[in-house]
mmCIF file of C-alpha atoms in Angstrom:
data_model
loop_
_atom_site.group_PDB
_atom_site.id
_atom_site.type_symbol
_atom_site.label_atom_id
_atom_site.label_comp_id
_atom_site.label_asym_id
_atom_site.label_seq_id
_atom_site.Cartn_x
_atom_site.Cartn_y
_atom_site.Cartn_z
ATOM 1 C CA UNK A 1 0.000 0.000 0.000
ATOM 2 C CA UNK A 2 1.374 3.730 -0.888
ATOM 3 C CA UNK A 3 2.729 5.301 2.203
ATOM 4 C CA UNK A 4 0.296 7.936 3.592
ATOM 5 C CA UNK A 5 -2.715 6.167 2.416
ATOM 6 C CA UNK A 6 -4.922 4.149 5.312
ATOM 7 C CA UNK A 7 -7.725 1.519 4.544
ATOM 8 C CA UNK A 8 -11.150 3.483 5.396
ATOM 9 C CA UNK A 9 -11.965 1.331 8.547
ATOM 10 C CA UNK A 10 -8.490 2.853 10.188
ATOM 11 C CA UNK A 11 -9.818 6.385 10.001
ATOM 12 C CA UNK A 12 -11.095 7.985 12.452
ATOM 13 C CA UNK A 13 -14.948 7.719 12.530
ATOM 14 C CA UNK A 14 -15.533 11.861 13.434
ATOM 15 C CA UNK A 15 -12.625 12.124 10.134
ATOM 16 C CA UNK A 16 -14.643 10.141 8.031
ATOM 17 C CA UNK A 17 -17.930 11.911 9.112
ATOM 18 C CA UNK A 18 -16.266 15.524 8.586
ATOM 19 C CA UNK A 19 -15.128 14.503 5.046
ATOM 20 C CA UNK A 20 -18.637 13.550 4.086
ATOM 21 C CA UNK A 21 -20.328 16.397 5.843
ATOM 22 C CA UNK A 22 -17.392 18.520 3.885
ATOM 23 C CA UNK A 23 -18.494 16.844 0.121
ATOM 24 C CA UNK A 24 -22.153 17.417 1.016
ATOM 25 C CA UNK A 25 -21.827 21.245 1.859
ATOM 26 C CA UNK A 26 -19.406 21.681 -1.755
ATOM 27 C CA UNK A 27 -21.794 19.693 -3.688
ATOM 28 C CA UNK A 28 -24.919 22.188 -2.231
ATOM 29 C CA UNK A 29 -22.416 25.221 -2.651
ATOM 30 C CA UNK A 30 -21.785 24.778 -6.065
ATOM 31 C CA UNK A 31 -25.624 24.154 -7.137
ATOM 32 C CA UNK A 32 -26.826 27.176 -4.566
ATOM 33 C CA UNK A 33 -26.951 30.843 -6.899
ATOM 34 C CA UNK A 34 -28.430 32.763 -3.551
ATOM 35 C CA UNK A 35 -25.723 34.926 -2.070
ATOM 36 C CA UNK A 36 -27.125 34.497 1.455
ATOM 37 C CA UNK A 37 -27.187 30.513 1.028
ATOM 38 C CA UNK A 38 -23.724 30.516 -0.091
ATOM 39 C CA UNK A 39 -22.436 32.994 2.305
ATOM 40 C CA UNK A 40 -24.107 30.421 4.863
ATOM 41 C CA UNK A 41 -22.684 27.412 3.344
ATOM 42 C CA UNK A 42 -19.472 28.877 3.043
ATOM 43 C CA UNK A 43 -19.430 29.643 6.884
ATOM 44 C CA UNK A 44 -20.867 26.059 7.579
ATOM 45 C CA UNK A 45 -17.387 24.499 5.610
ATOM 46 C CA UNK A 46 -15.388 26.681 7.881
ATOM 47 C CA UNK A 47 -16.542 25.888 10.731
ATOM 48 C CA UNK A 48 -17.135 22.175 9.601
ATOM 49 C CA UNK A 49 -12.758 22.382 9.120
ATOM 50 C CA UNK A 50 -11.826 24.199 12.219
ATOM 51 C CA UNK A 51 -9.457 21.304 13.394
ATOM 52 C CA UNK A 52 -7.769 20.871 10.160
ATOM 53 C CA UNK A 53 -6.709 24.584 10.787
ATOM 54 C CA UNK A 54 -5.396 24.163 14.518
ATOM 55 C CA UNK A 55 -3.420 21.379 13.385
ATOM 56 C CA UNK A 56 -1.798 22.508 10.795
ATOM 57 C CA UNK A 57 -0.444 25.661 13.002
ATOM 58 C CA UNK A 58 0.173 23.455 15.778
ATOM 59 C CA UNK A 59 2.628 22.410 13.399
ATOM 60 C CA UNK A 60 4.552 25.808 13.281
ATOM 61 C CA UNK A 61 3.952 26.345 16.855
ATOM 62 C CA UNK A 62 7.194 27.348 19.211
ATOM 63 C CA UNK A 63 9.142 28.324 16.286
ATOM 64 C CA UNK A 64 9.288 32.213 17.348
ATOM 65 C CA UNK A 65 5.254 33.399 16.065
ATOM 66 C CA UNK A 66 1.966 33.646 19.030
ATOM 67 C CA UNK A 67 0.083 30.011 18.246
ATOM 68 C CA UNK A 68 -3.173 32.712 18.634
ATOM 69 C CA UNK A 69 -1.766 34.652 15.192
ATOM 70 C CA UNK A 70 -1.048 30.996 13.570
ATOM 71 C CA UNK A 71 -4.364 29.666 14.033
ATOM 72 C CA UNK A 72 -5.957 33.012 12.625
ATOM 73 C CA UNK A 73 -3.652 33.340 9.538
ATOM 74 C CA UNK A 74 -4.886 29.280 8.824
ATOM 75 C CA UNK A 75 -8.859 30.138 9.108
ATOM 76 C CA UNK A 76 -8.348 32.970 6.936
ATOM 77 C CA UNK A 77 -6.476 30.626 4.782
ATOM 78 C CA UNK A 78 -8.914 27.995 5.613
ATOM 79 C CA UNK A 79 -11.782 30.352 3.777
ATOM 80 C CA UNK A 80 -9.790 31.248 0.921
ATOM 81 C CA UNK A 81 -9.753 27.844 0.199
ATOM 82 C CA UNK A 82 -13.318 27.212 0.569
ATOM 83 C CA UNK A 83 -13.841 30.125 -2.081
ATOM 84 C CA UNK A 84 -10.786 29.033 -4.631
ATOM 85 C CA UNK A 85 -11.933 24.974 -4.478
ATOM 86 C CA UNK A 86 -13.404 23.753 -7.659
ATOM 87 C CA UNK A 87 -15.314 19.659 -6.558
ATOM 88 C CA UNK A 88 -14.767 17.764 -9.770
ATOM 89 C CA UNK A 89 -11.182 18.175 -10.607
ATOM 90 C CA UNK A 90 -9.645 15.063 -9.447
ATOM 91 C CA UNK A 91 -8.751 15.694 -6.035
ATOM 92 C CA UNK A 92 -10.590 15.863 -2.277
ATOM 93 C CA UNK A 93 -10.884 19.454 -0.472
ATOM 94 C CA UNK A 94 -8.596 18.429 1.787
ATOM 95 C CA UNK A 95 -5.884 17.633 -0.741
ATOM 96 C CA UNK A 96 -6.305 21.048 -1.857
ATOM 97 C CA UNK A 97 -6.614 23.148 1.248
ATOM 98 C CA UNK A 98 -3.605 21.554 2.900
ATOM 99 C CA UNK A 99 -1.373 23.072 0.840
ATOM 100 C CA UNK A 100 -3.396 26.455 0.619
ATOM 101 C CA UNK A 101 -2.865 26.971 4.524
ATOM 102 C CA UNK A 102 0.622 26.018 4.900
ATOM 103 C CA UNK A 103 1.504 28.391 2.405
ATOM 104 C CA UNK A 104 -0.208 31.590 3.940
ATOM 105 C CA UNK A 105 1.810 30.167 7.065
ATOM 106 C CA UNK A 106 4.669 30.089 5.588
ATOM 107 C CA UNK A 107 4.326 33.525 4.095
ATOM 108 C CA UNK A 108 2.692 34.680 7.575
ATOM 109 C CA UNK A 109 6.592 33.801 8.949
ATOM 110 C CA UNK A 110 8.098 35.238 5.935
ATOM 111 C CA UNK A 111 6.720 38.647 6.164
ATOM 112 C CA UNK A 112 5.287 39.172 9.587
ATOM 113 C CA UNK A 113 7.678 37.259 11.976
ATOM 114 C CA UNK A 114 11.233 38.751 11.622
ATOM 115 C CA UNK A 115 12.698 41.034 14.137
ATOM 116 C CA UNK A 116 14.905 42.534 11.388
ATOM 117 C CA UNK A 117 14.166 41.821 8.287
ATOM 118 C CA UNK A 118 16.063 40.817 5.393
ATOM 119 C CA UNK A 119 15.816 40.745 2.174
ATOM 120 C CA UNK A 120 13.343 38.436 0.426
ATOM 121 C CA UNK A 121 16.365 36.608 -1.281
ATOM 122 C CA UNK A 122 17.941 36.287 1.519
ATOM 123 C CA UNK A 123 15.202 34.608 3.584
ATOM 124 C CA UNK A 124 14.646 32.166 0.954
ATOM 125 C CA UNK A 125 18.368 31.437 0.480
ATOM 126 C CA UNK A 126 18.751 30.562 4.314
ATOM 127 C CA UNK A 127 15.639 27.955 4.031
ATOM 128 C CA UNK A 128 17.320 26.393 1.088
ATOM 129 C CA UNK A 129 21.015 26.415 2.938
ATOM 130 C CA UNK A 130 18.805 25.112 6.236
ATOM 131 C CA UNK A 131 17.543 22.276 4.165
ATOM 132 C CA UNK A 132 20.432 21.107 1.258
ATOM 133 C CA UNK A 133 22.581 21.885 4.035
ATOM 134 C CA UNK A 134 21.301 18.796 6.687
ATOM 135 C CA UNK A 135 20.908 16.594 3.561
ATOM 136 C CA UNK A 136 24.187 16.815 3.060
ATOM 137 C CA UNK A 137 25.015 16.664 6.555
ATOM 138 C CA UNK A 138 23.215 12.970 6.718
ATOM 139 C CA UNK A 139 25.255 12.346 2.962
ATOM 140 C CA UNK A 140 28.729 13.278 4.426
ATOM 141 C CA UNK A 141 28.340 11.878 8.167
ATOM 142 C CA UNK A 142 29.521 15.188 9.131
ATOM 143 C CA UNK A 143 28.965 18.984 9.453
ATOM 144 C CA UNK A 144 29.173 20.636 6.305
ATOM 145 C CA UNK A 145 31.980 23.468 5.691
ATOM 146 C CA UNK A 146 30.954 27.389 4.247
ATOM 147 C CA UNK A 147 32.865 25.892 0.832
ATOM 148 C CA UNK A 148 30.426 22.445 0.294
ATOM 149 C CA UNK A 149 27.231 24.706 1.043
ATOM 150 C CA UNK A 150 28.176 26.999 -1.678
ATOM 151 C CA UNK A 151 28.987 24.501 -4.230
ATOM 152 C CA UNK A 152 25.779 22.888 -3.294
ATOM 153 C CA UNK A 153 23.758 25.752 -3.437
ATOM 154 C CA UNK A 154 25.562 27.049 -6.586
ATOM 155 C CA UNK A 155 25.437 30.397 -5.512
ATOM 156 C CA UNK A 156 28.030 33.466 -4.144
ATOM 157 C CA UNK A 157 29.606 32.701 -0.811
ATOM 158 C CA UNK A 158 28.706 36.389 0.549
ATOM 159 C CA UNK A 159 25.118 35.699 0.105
ATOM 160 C CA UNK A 160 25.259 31.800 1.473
ATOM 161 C CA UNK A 161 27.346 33.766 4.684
ATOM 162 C CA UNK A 162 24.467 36.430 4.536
ATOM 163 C CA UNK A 163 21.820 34.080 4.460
ATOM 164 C CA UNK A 164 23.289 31.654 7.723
ATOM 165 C CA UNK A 165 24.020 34.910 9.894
ATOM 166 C CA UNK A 166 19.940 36.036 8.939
ATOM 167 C CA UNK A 167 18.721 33.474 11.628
ATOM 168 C CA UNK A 168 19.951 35.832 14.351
ATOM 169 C CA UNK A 169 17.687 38.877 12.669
ATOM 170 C CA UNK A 170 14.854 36.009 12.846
ATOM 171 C CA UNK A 171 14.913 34.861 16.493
ATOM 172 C CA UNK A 172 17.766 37.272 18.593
ATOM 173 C CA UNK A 173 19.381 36.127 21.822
ATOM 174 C CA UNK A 174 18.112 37.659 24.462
ATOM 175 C CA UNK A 175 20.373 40.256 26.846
ATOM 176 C CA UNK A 176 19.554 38.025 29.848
ATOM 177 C CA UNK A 177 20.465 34.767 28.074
ATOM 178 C CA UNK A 178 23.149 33.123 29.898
ATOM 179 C CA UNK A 179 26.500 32.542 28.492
ATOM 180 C CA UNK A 180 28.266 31.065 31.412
ATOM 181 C CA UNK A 181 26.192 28.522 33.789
ATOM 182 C CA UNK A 182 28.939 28.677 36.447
ATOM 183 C CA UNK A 183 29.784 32.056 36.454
ATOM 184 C CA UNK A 184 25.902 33.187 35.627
ATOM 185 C CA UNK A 185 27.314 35.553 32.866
ATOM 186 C CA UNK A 186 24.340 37.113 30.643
ATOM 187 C CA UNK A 187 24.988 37.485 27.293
ATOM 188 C CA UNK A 188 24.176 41.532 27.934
ATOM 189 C CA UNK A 189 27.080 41.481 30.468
ATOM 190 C CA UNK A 190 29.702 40.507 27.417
ATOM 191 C CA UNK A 191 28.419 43.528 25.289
ATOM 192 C CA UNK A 192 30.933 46.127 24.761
ATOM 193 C CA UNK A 193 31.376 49.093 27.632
ATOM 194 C CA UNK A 194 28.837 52.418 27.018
ATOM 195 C CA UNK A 195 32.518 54.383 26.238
ATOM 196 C CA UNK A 196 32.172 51.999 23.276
ATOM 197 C CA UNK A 197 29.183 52.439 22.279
ATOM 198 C CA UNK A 198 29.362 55.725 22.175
ATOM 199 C CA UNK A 199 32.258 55.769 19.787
ATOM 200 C CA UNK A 200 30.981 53.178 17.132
ATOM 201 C CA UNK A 201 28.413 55.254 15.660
ATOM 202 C CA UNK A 202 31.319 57.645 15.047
ATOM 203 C CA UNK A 203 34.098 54.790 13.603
ATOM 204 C CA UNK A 204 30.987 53.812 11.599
ATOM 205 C CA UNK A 205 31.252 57.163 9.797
ATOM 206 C CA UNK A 206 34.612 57.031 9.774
ATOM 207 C CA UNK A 207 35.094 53.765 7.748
ATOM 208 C CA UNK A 208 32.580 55.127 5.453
ATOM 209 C CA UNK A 209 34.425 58.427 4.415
ATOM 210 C CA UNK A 210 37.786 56.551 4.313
ATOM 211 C CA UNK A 211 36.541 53.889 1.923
ATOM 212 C CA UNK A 212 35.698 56.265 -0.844
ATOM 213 C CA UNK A 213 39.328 57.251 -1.331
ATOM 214 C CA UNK A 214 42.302 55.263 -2.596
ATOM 215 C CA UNK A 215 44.479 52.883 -1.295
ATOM 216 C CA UNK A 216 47.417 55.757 -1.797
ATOM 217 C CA UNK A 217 45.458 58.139 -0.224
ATOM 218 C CA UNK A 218 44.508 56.360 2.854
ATOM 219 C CA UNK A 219 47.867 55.025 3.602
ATOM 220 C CA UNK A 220 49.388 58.551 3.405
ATOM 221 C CA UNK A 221 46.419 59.730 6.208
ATOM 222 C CA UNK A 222 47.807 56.526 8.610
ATOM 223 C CA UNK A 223 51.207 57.692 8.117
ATOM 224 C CA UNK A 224 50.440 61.275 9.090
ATOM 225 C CA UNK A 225 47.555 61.176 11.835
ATOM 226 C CA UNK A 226 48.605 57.479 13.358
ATOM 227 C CA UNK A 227 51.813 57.315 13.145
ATOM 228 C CA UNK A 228 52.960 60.811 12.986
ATOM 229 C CA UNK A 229 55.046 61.244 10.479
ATOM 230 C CA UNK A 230 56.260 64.748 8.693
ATOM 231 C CA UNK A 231 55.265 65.356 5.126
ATOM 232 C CA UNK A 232 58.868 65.255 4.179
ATOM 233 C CA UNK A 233 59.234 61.471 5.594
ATOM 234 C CA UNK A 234 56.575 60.308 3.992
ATOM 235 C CA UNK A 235 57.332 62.086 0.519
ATOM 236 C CA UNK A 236 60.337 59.531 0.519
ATOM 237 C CA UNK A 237 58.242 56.932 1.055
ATOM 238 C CA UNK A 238 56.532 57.896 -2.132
ATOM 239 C CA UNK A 239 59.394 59.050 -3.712
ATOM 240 C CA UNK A 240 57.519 62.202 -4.138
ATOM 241 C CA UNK A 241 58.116 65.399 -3.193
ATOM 242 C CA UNK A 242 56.817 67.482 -0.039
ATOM 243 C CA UNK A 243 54.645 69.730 -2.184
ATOM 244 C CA UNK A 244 53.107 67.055 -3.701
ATOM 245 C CA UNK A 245 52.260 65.226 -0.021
ATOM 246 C CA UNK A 246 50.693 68.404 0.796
ATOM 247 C CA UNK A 247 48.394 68.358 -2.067
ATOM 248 C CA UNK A 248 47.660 64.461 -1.670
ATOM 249 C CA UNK A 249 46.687 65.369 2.124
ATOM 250 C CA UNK A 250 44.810 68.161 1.350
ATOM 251 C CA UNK A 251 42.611 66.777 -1.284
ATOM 252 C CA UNK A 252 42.222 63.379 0.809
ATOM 253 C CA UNK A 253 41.184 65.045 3.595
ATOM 254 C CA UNK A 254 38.466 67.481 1.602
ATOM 255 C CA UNK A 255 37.003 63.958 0.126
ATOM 256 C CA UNK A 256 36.319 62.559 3.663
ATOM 257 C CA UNK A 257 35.301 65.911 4.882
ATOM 258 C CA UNK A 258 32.295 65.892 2.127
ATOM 259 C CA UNK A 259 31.449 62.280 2.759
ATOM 260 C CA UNK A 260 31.157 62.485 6.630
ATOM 261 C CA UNK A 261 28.743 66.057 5.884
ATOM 262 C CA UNK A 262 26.714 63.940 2.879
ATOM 263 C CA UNK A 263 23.327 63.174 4.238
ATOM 264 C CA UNK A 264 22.808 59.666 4.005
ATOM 265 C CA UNK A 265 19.260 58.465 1.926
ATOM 266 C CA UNK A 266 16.624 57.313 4.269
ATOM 267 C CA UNK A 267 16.519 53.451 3.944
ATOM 268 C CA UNK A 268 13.721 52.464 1.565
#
């Protein structure tokens, strides 16, 4: 017998009585041309299908989304499929609404249930690298490196790394999380000091400014402002002159100027 399929005496008498109730409510639903009668109908299928929807989010249950929210997003599913179903076309109702909620949970996760988002591309890239990535897991007999998941995923290794950091946007540790059982460590306690903090949005702005310039021009600011050396010195390192320093250090420093001034686009 095909796996998944079950002689009718094993199922479960209420099942069996739902799925007729089910075929007798589409069979009067298609006939029925009153509005009223079909809005009644329709609400009598629902209702007749109410456990098929609490399963199917008990499924997705504990996985970072309020069960309350799951079980709402598969009723409303639940109706669409009542509306969408066509009896006739080779298949039961509940072959076709299966499917129909699962996806609206899945997309219920996808676009409701980050705490930063990503990008769409990414989000699907880390459910493929999630599941091609513990197939070949079980293949190998071992974990899989950053180099086998991009070969099997055929795509750029910044995006797979991109895609297998995104679970900590999806579900983030919390500050009180414990990082040290003996010690009783939180993981808020390891966070950098508020003298830190302060300066990062500011190194932030630096990095930006200094990466629009050239690799000449930013090694000639390290010599000067971090390691302190006169414009003569570093003219020999250049072989250049001292005038010529001068004019890379001005200009280098009027670039960086502009870019830390530049207002930055609003995201989106």
């Amino acid at each position: 017998m095909a796996r998944g399929l079950a002689p009718a005496s094993s199922v479960p008498a209420d099942t069996r009585t739902r799925e007729a109730r089910t075929e007798e409510l589409l069979g009067r639903l298609q006939c029925c041309t009153d509005d009223a009668e079909r809005q009644s109908l329709t609400e009598e299928l629902v209702e007749a299908n109410l456990g098929l929807c609490d399963a199917l989010a008990n499924r997705y249950a504990n996985r970072g989304a309020d069960r309350d929210d799951l079980v709402q997003v598969a009723r409303v599913a639940l109706f669409l499929a009542v509306r969408r179903f066509r009896p006739g076309e080779g298949r039961s109702f509940v072959a076709f609404a299966v499917p129909t909620i699962t996806g609206e949970l899945k997309r219920h996760f996808r676009d409701h249930c980050w705490m930063v988002r990503p990008p769409r591309r990414i989000q699907e890239l880390r459910a493929r690298a999630s599941r091609q990535g513990q197939e070949l897991e079980q293949q190998l007999g071992r974990s899989v490196t950053t180099a086998e998941l991009v070969e099997e995923l055929g795509v750029d290794a910044g995006l797979v790394r991109e895609a297998t950091t995104a679970d900590g946007s999806y579900r983030p540790w919390s500050l009180d999380a414990p990082v040290d059982s003996e010690s009783g460590t939180s993981f808020g306690a390891t966070l950098s000091v508020d003298g830190d903090t302060d300066q990062l949005v500011d190194r932030l702005a630096l990095q930006r400014a200094l990466s629009g310039l050239t690799r000449r021009e930013r090694m000639v600011l390290k010599w000067r402002f971090e390691e302190g050396c006169t414009q003569a010195e570093i003219g020999r390192r250049l072989g250049v002159s001292q005038m010529q320093v001068s004019r890379i250090l001005r200009r280098s420093l009027g670039r960086a100027r502009d870019a830390l001034t530049e207002r930055e686009p609003l995201a989106g």
